[in-house]
CSV table of C-alpha atoms and ligand atoms in Angstrom, one decimal:
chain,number,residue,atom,x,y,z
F,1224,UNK,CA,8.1,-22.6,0.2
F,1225,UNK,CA,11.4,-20.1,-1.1
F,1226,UNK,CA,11.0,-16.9,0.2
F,1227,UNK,CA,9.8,-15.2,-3.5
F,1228,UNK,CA,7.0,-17.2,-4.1
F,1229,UNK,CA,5.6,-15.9,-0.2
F,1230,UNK,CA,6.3,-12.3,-1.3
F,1231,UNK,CA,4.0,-13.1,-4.1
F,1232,UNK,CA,1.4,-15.8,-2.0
F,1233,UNK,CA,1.9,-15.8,1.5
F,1234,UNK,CA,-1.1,-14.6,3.8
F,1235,UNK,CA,-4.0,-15.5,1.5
F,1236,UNK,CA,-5.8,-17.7,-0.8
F,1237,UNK,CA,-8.7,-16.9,-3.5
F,1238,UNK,CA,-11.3,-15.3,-1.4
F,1239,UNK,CA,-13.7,-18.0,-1.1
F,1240,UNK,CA,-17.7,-16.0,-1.8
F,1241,UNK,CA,-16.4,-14.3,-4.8
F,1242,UNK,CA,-13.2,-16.1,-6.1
F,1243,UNK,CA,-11.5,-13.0,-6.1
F,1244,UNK,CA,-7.6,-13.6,-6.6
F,1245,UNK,CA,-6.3,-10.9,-4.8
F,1246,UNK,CA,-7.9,-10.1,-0.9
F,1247,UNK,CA,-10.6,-7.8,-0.6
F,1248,UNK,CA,-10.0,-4.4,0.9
F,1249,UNK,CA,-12.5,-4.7,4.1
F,1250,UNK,CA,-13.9,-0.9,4.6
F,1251,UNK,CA,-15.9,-1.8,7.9
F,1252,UNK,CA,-15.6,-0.2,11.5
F,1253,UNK,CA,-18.0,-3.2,12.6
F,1254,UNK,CA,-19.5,-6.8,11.8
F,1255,UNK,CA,-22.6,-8.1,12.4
F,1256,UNK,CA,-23.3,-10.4,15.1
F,1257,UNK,CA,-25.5,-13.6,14.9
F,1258,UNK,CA,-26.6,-13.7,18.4
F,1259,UNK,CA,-25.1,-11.3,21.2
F,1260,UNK,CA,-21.3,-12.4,21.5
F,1261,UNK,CA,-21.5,-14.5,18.5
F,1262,UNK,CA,-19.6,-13.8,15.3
F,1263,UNK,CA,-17.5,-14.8,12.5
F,1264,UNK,CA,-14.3,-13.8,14.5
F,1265,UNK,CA,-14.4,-10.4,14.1
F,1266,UNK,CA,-16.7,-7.5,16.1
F,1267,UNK,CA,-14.9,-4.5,15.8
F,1268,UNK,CA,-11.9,-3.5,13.6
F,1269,UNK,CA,-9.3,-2.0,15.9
F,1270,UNK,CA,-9.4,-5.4,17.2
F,1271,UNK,CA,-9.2,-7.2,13.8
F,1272,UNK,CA,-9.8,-6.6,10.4
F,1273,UNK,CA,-9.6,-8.8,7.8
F,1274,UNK,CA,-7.6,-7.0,5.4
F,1275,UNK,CA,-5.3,-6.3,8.4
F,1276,UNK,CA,-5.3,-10.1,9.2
F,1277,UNK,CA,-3.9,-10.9,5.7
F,1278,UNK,CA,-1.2,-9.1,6.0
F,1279,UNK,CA,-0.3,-9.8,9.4
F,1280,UNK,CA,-0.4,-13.0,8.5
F,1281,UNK,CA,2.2,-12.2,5.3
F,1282,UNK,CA,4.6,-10.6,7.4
F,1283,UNK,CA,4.7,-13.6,10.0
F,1284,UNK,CA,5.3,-16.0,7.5
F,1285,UNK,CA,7.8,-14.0,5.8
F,1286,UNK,CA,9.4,-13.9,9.0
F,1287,UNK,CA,9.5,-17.2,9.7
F,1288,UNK,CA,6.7,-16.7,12.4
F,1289,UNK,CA,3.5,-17.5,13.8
F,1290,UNK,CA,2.5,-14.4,15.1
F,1291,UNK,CA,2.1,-11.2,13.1
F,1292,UNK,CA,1.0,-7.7,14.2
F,1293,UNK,CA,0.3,-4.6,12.3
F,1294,UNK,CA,0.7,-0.8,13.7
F,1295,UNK,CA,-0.2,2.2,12.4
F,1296,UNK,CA,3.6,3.3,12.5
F,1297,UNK,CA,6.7,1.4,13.5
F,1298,UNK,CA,6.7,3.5,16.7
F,1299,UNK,CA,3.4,2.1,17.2
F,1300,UNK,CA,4.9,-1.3,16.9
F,1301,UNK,CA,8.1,-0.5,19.8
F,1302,UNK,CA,5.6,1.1,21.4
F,1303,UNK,CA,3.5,-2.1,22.0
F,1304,UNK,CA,6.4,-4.3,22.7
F,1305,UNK,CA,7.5,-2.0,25.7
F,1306,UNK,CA,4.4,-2.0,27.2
F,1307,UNK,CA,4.5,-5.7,27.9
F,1308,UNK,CA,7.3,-4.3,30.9
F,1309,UNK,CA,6.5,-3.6,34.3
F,1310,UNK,CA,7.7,-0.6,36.4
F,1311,UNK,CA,11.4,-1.7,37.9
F,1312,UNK,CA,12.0,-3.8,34.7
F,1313,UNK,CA,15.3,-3.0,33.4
F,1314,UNK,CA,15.9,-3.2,29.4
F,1315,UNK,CA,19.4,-3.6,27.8
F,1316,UNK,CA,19.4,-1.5,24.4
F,1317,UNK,CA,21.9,-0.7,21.6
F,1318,UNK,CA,23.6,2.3,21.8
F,1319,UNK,CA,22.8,3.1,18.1
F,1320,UNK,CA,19.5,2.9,17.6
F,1321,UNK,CA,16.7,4.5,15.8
F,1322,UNK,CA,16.0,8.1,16.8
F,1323,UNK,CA,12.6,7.7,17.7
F,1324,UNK,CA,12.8,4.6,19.9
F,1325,UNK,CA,15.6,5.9,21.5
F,1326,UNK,CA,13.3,9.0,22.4
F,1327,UNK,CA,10.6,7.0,23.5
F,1328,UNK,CA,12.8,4.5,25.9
F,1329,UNK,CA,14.1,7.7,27.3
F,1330,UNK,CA,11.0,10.6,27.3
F,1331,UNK,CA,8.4,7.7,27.7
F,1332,UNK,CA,9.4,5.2,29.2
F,1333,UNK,CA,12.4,6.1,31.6
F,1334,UNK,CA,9.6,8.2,33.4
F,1335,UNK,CA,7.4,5.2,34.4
F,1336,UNK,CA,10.6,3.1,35.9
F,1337,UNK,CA,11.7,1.3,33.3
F,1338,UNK,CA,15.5,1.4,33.4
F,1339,UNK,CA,17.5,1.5,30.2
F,1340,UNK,CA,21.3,0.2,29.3
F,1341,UNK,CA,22.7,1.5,26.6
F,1342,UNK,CA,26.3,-0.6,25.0
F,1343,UNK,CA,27.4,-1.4,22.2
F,1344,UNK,CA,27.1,-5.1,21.8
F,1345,UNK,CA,30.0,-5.7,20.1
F,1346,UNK,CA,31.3,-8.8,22.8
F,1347,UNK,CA,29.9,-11.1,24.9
F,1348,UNK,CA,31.0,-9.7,28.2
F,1349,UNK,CA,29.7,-5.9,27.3
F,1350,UNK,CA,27.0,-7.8,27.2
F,1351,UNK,CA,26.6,-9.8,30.3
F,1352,UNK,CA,27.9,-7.1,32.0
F,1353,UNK,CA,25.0,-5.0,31.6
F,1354,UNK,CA,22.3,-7.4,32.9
F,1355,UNK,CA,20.8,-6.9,35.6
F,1356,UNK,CA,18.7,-9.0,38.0
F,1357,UNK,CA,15.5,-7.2,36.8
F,1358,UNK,CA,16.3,-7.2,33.1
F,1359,UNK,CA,13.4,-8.6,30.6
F,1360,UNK,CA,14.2,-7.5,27.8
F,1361,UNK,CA,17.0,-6.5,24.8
F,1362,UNK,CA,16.7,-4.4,22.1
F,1363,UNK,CA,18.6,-4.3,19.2
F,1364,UNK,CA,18.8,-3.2,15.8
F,1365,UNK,CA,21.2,-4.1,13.0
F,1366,UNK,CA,22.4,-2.9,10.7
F,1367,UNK,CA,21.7,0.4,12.4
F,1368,UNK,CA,21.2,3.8,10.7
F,1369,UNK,CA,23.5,5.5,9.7
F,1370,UNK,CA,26.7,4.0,10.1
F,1371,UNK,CA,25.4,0.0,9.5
F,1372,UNK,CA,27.2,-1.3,12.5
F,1373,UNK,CA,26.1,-5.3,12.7
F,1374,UNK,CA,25.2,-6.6,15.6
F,1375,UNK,CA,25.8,-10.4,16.0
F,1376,UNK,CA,22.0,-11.5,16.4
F,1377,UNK,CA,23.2,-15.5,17.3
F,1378,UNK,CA,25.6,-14.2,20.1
F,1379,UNK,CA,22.4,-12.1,21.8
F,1380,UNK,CA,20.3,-14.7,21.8
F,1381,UNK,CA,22.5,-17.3,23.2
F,1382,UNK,CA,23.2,-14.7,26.1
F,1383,UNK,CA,19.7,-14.0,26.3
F,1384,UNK,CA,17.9,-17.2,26.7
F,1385,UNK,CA,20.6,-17.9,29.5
F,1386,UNK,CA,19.1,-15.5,31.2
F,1387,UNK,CA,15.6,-15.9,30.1
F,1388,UNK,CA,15.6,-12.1,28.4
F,1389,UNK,CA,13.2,-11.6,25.7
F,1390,UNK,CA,15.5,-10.5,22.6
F,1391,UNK,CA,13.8,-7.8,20.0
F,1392,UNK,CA,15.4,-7.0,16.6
F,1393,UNK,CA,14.7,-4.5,14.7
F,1394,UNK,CA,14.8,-5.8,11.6
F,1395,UNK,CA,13.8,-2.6,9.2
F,1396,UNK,CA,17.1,-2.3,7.2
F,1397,UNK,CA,17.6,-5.8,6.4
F,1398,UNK,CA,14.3,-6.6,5.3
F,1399,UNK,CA,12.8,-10.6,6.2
F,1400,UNK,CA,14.9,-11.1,2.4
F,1401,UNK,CA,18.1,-10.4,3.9
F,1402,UNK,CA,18.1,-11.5,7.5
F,1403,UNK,CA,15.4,-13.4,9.8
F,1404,UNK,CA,16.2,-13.3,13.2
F,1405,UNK,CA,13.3,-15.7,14.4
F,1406,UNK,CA,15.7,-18.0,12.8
F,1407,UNK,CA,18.4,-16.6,14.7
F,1408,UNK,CA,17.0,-17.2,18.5
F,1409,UNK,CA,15.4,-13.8,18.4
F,1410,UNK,CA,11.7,-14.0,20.3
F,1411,UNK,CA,10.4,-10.9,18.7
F,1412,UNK,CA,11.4,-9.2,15.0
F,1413,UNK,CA,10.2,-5.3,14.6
F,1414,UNK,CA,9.6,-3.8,11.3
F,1415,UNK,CA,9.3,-0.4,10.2
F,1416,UNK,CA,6.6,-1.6,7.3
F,1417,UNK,CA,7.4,2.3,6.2
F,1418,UNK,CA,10.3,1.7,4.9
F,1419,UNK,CA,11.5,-1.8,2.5
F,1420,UNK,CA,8.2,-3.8,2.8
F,1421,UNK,CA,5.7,-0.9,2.0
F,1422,UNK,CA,8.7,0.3,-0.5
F,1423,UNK,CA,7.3,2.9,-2.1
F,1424,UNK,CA,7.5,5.5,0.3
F,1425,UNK,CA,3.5,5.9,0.3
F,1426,UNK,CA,2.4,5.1,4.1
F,1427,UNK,CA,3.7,5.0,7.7
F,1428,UNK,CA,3.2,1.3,9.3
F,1429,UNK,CA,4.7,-1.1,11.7
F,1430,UNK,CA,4.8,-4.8,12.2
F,1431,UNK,CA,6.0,-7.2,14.9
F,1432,UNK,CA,6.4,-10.9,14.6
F,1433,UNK,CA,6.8,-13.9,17.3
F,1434,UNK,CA,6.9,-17.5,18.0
F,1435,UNK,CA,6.2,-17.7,21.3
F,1436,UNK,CA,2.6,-17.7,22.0
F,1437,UNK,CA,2.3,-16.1,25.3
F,1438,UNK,CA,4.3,-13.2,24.3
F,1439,UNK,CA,1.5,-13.1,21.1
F,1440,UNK,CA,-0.9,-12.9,23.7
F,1441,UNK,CA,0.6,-9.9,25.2
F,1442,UNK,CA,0.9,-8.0,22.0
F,1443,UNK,CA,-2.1,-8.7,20.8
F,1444,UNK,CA,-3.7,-7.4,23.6
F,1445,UNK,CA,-1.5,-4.2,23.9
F,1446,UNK,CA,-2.4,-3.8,20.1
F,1447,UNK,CA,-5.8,-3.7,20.6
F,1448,UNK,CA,-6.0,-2.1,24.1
F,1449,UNK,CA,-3.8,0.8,22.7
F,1450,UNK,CA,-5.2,1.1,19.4
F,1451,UNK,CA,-2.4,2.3,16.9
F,1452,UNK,CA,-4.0,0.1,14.1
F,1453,UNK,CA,-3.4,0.8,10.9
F,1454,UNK,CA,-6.8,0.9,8.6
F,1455,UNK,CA,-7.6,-1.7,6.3
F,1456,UNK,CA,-6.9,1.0,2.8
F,1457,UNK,CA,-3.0,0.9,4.4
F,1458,UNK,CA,-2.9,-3.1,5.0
F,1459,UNK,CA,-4.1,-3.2,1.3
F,1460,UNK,CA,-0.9,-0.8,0.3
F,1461,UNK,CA,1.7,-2.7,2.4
F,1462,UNK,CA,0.6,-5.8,1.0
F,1463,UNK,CA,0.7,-4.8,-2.3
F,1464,UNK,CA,4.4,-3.6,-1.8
F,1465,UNK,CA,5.5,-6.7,-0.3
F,1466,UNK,CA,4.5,-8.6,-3.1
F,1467,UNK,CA,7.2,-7.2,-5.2
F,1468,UNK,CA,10.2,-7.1,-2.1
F,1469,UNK,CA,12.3,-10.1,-3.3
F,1470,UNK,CA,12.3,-8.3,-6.5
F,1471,UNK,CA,13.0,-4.5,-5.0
F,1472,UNK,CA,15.3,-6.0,-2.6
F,1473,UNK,CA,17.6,-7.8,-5.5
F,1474,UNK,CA,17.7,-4.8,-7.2
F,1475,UNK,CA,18.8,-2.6,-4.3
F,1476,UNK,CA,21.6,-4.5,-2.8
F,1477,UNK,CA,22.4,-4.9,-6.6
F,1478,UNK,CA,22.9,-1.2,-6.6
F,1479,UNK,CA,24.1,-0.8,-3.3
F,1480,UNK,CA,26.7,-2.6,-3.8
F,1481,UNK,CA,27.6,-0.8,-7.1
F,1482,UNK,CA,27.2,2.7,-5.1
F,1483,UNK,CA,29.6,1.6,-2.2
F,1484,UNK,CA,32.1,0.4,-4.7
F,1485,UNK,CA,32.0,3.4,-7.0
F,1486,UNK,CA,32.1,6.1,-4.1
F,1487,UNK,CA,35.3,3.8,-2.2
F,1488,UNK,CA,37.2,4.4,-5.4
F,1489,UNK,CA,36.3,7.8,-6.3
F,1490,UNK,CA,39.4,10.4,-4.7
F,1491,UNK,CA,36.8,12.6,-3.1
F,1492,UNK,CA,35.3,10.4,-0.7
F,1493,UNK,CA,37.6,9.3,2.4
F,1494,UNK,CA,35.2,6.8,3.9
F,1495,UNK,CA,32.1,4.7,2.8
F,1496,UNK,CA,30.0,2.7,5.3
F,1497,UNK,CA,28.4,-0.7,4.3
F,1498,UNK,CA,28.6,-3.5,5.3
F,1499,UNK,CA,29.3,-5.6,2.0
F,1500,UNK,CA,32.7,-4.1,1.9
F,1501,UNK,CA,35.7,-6.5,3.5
F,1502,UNK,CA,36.9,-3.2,5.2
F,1503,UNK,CA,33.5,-2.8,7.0
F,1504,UNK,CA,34.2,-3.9,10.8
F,1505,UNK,CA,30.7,-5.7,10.3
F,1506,UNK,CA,31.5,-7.8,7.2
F,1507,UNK,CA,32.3,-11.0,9.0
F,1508,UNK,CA,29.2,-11.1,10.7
F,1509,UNK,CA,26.8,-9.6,8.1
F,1510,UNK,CA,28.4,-12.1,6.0
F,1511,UNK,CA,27.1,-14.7,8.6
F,1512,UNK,CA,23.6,-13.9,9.3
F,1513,UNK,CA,22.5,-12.1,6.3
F,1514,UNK,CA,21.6,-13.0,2.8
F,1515,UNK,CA,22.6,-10.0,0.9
F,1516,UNK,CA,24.5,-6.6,2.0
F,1517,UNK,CA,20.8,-4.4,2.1
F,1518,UNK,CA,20.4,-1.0,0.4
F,1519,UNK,CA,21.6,2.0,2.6
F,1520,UNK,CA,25.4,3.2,2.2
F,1521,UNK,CA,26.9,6.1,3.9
F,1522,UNK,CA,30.1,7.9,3.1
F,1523,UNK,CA,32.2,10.9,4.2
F,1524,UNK,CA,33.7,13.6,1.9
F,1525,UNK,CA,37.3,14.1,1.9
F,1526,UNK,CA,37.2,17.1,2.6
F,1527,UNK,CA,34.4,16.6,5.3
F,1528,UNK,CA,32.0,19.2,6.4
F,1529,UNK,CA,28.7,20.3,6.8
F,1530,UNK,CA,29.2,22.6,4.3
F,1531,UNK,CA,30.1,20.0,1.7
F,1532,UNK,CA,27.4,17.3,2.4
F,1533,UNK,CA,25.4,20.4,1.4
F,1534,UNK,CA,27.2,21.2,-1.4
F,1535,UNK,CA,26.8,17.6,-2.3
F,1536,UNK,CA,23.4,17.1,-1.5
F,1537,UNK,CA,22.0,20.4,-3.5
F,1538,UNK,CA,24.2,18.7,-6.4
F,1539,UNK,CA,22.2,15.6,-7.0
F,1540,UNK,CA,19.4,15.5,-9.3
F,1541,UNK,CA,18.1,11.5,-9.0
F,1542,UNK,CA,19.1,10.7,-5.6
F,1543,UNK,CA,16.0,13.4,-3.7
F,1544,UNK,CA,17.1,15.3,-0.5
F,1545,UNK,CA,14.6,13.7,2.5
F,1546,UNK,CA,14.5,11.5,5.4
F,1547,UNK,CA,13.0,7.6,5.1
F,1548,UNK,CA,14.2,4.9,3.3
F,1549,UNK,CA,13.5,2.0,1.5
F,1550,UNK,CA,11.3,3.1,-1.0
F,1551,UNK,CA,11.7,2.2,-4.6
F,1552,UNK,CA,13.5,6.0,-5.5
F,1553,UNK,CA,17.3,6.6,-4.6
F,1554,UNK,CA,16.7,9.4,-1.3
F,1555,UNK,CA,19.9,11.1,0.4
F,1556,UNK,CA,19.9,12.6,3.9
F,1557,UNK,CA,22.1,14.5,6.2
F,1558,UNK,CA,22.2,12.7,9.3
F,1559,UNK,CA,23.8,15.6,11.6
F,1560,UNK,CA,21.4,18.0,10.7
F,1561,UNK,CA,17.9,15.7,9.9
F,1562,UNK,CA,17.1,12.1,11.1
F,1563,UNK,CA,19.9,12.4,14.5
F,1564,UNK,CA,19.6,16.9,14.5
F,1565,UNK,CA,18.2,16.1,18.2
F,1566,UNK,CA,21.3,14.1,19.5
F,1567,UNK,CA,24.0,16.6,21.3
F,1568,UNK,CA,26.5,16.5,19.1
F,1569,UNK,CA,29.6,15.0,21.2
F,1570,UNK,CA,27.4,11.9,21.6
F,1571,UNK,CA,26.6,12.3,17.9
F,1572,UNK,CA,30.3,12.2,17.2
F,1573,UNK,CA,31.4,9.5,19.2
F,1574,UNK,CA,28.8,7.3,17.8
F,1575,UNK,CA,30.5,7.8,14.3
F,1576,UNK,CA,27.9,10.3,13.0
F,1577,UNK,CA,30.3,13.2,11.6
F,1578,UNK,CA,29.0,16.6,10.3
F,1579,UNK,CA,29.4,16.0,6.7
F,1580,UNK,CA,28.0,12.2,6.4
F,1581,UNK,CA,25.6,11.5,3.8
F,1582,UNK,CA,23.6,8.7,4.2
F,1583,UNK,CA,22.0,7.2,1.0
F,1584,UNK,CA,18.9,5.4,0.3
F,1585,UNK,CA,19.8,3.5,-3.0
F,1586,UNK,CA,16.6,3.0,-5.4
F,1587,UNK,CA,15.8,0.2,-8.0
F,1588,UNK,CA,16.7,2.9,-10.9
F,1589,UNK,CA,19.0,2.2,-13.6
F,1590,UNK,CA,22.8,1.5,-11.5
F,1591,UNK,CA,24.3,3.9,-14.3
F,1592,UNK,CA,22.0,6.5,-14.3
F,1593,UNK,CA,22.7,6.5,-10.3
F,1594,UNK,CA,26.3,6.3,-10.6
F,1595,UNK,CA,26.6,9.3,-13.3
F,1596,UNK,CA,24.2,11.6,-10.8
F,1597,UNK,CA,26.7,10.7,-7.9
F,1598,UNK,CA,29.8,11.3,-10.1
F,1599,UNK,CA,28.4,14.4,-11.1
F,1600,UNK,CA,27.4,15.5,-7.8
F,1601,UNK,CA,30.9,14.6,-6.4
F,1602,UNK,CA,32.4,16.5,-9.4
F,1603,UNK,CA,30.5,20.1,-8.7
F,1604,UNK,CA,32.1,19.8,-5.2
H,2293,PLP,C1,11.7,4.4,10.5
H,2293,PLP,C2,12.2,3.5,11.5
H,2293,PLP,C3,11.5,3.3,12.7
H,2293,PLP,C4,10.2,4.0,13.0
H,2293,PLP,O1,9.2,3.6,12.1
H,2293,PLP,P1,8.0,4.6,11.7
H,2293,PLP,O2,7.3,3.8,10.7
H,2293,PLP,O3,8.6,5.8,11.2
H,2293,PLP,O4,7.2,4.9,12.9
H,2293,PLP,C5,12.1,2.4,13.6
H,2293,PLP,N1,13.3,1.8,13.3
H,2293,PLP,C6,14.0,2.0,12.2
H,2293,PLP,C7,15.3,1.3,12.0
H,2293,PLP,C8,13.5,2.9,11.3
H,2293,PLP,O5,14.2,3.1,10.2
């Protein structure tokens, strides 16, 4: 089946006592049990749930996958996938990546013995070069926030299953319409379900997906041992949402692209990031392993400052001053001082992040009713 007609059917059928069309929503802690031990696969729902299981199921197959798991956050979801490591494991990670998981590998995880390597990934021997005897697993994300540096997902799994290293991309700003690395040799996909496949900006989830059965095994059993499930009202919202992503997604790449190409030709900005431009050092391979550009462009003022990425930002009426993404409204953020405000600020420089970059969330409004509000944002500056 073509990936719009799962957004619209994968996961479920009609539910078979009632006929209803569209899955329950399963309010139950617990389930009744036949005879002591005996049941109709469920017993207790931070284990499973059944509206939980419909859209884990969703998500694998949107993936590509056998294996879906839902968390009550996307942290939940890294969360669950690093504690299938072992004290003295070594991980090799991006050094771009998410603020959050990049706390927890460090503040969390560090402390117990896990050891962490942190490169760019840009070539093949970076790469090899940072493997260790004891490394299990990679973690990578792409296109990364907020500068959308690609990451070639092909070229890390090739090195990776030479080496027998379980590779994990996080696959939240691509969305499975734009890019599936299952497909890719990837072993295990992260989403933030927050952002694209909730898509309107209405809960916190995350989800994992995987092929490989004995790796399923250990998830599932983190996922249930540590217990960030999200409840079945949430699995209900997300599923809802991804009914509608091939449509959202069109319609922000659409826009995206529109954004990027009316901020590169506009004389106050001196740099936009995304990676559907040629100029993008990305393009090539975004080109390659992804379906469409995504939504998220970032850009840098001429005159760049702080100051004037405030200037800008108090400016705008449509596009809304906040941190997240991929919700169905146009948001704008200021990287330096929100979403990466913890990261010194030399290593926030040399990753690209400058004081004044503004990183956009573009909606599904109107593309001319969200070029006017940049042009007259840009205009008061
Ligand atoms: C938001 C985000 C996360 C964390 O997910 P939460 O749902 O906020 O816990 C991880 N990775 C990326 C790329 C994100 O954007």
């Amino acid at each position: 089946m073509k990936k719009s007609t799962l957004c619209v059917h994968a996961g479920h059928e009609p539910e078979p006592v009632t006929g209803a069309v569209m899955p329950p929503v399963f309010f139950t802690s617990t389930y009744v049990q036949q005879a002591p031990g005996e049941h109709q696969g469920y017993d207790y729902s931070r284990a499973g749930n059944p509206s939980r299981t419909v859209l884990e199921k969703a998500m694998a197959e949107l993936e590509g996958g056998k294996h879906g798991f839902c968390f009550s956050s996307g942290m939940g979801a890294v969360d669950c996938v690093l504690k299938t490591l072992s004290t003295g494991d070594h991980v090799v990670a991006m050094n771009d990546l998410y603020g959050g998981t990049y706390r927890l590998f460090r503040q969390s995880y560090e402390k117990l013995g896990i050891g962490f390597s942190f490169i760019s990934c840009s070539s093949a021997s970076e790469i090899e070069a940072a493997i260790q005897p004891s490394t299990r697993l990679m973690w990578i994300e792409t296109p990364t926030n907020p500068t959308l540096k690609v990451v070639d997902i092909e070229l890390c799994a090739q090195i990776c299953q030479r080496h027998g290293i379980v590779l994990v991309v996080d696959n939240t700003f691509a969305s499975p319409m734009l890019q599936n690395p299952l497909a890719l040799g990837a072993n295990i996909v992260m989403h933030s379900m927050t952002k694209y496949l909730g898509g309107h900006s209405d809960l916190i989830m995350g989800g994992l997906v995987s092929n490989d059965d004995k790796l399923a095994e250990a998830l599932f059993f983190n996922q249930k041992s540590t217990g960030a499930t999200p409840g079945p009202m949430d699995c209900y919202l997300a599923l809802r949402g991804m009914k509608t992503l091939h449509l959202r997604m069109k319609a922000h790449v659409e826009n995206a692209g529109q954004v990027a190409q009316f901020l590169l030709s506009h004389p106050k900005v001196a740099k936009v990031y995304y990676p559907g431009l040629s100029e993008h050092p990305g393009h090539q391979i975004a080109a390659k392993q992804m379906k469409g550009f995504g939504g998220m462009v970032s850009f840098e003022l001429k005159n760049n400052s702080e100051q004037m990425a405030s200037m800008f930002l108090s400016n705008t009426r449509l596009f809304v001053l906040a941190e997240s993404l991929g919700g169905v409204e146009s948001l704008a953020s200021h990287p330096a001082s929100m979403t990466h405000a913890s990261i010194p600020r030399e290593v926030r420089l040399a990753n690209g992040i400058s004081d004044g970059l503004i990183r956009l969330s573009v909606g599904v409004e109107d593309a001319e009713d969200l070029l006017e509000d940049l042009n007259s944002a840009l205009e008061n500056c």
